[in-house]
Tab-separated table of C-alpha atoms and ligand atoms in Angstrom:
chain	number	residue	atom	x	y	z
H	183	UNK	CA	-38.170	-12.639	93.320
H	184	UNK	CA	-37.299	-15.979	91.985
H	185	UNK	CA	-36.843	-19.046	94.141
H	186	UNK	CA	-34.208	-21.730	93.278
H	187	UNK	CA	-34.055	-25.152	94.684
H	188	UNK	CA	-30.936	-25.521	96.637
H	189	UNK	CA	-28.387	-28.283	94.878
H	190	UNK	CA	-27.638	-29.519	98.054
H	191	UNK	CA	-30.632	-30.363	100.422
H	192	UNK	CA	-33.367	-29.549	97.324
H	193	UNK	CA	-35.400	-26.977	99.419
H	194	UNK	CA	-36.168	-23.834	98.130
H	195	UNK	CA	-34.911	-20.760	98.722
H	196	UNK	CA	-34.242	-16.887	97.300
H	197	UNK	CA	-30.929	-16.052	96.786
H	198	UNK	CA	-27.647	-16.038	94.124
H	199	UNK	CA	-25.844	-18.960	93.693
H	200	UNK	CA	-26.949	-22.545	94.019
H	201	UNK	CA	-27.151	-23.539	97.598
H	202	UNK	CA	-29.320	-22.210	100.241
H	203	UNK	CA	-27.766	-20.566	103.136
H	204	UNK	CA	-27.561	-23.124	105.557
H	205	UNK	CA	-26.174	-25.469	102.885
H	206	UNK	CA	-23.560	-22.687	102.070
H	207	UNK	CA	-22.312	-23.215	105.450
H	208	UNK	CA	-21.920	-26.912	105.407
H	209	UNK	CA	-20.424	-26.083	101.790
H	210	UNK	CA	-17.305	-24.185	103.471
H	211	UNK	CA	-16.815	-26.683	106.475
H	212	UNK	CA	-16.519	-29.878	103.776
H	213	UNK	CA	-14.170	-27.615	101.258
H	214	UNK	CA	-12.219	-26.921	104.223
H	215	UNK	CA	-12.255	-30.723	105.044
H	216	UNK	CA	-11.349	-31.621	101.446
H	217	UNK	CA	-8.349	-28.928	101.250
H	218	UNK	CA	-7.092	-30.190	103.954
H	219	UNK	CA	-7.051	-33.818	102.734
H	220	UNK	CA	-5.840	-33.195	99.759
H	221	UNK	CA	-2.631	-31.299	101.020
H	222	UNK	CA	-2.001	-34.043	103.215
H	223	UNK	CA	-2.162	-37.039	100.810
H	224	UNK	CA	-0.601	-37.449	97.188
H	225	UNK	CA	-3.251	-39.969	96.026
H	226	UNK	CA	-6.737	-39.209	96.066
H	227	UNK	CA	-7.720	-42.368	94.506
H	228	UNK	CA	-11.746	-42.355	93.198
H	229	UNK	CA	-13.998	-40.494	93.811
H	230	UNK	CA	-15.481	-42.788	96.328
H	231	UNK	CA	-12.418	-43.333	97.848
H	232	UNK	CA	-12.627	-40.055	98.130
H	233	UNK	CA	-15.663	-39.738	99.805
H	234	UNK	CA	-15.501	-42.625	101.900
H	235	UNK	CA	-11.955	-40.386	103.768
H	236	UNK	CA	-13.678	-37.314	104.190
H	237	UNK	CA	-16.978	-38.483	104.678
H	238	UNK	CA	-18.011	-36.013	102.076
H	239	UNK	CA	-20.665	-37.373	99.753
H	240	UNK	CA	-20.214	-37.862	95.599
H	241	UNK	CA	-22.374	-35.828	95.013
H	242	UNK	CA	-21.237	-33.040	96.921
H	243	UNK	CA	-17.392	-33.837	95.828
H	244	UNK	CA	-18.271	-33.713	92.453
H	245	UNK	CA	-19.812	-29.881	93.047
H	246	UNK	CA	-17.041	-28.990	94.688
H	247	UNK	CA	-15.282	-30.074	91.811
H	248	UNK	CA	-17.215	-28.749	89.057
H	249	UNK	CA	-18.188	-25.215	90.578
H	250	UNK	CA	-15.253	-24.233	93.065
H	251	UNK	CA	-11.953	-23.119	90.876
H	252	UNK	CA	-9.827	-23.702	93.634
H	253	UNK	CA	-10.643	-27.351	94.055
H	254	UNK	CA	-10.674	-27.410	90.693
H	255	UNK	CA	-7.261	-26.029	90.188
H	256	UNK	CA	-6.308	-28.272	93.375
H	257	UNK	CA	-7.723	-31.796	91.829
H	258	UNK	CA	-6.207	-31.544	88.884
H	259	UNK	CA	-2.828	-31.627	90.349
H	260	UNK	CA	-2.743	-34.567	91.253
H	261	UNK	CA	-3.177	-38.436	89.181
H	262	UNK	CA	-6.330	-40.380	90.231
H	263	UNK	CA	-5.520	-44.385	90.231
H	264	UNK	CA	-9.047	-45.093	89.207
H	265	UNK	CA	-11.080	-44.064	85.856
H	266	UNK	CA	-14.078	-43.673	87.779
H	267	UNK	CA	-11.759	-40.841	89.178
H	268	UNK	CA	-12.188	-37.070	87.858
H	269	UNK	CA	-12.319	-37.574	84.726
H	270	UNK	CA	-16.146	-39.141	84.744
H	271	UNK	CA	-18.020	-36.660	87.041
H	272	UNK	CA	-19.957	-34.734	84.734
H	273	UNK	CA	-21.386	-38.116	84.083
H	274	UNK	CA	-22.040	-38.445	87.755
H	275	UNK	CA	-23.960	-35.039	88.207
F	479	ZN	ZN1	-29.760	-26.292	101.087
């Protein structure tokens, strides 16, 4: 058995993927949150500007970004106003 530390709250636990299982939870209620969002408004702006709307941190935007395709595939649709946007947040990980 091999025990990762979960990406999101750093505690430890045995599983696939990167998250723990509680974590995974919160994981799909924020996606949701940031779907939502950003089907309902054409400019994302930054990332914090991001954040600050759906109260989702950075951090966790910028995993969102980087590991789930469909916010991927989502984000890139649209023009961010800011270059601290998307284009940066590998350098924010
Ligand atoms: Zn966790």
């Amino acid at each position: 058995m091999e025990f990762k530390k979960c990406s999101r709250c750093g505690s430890f636990f045995v599983s696939d993927g990167n998250i723990c299982s509680k974590c995974s939870i919160k994981d799909e209620q924020d996606i949701k949150k940031l779907k939502n969002y950003i089907e309902e408004n054409e400019n994302l702006g930054s990332l914090e500007e991001l954040s600050n709307n759906t109260g989702i941190t950075v951090r966790n935007l910028s995993r969102y970004i980087n590991n789930n395709e469909e916010i991927k595939n989502i984000s890139s649709n649209f023009k961010l106003n800011n270059s601290e946007g998307f284009n940066n947040i590998s350098v924010n990980l």
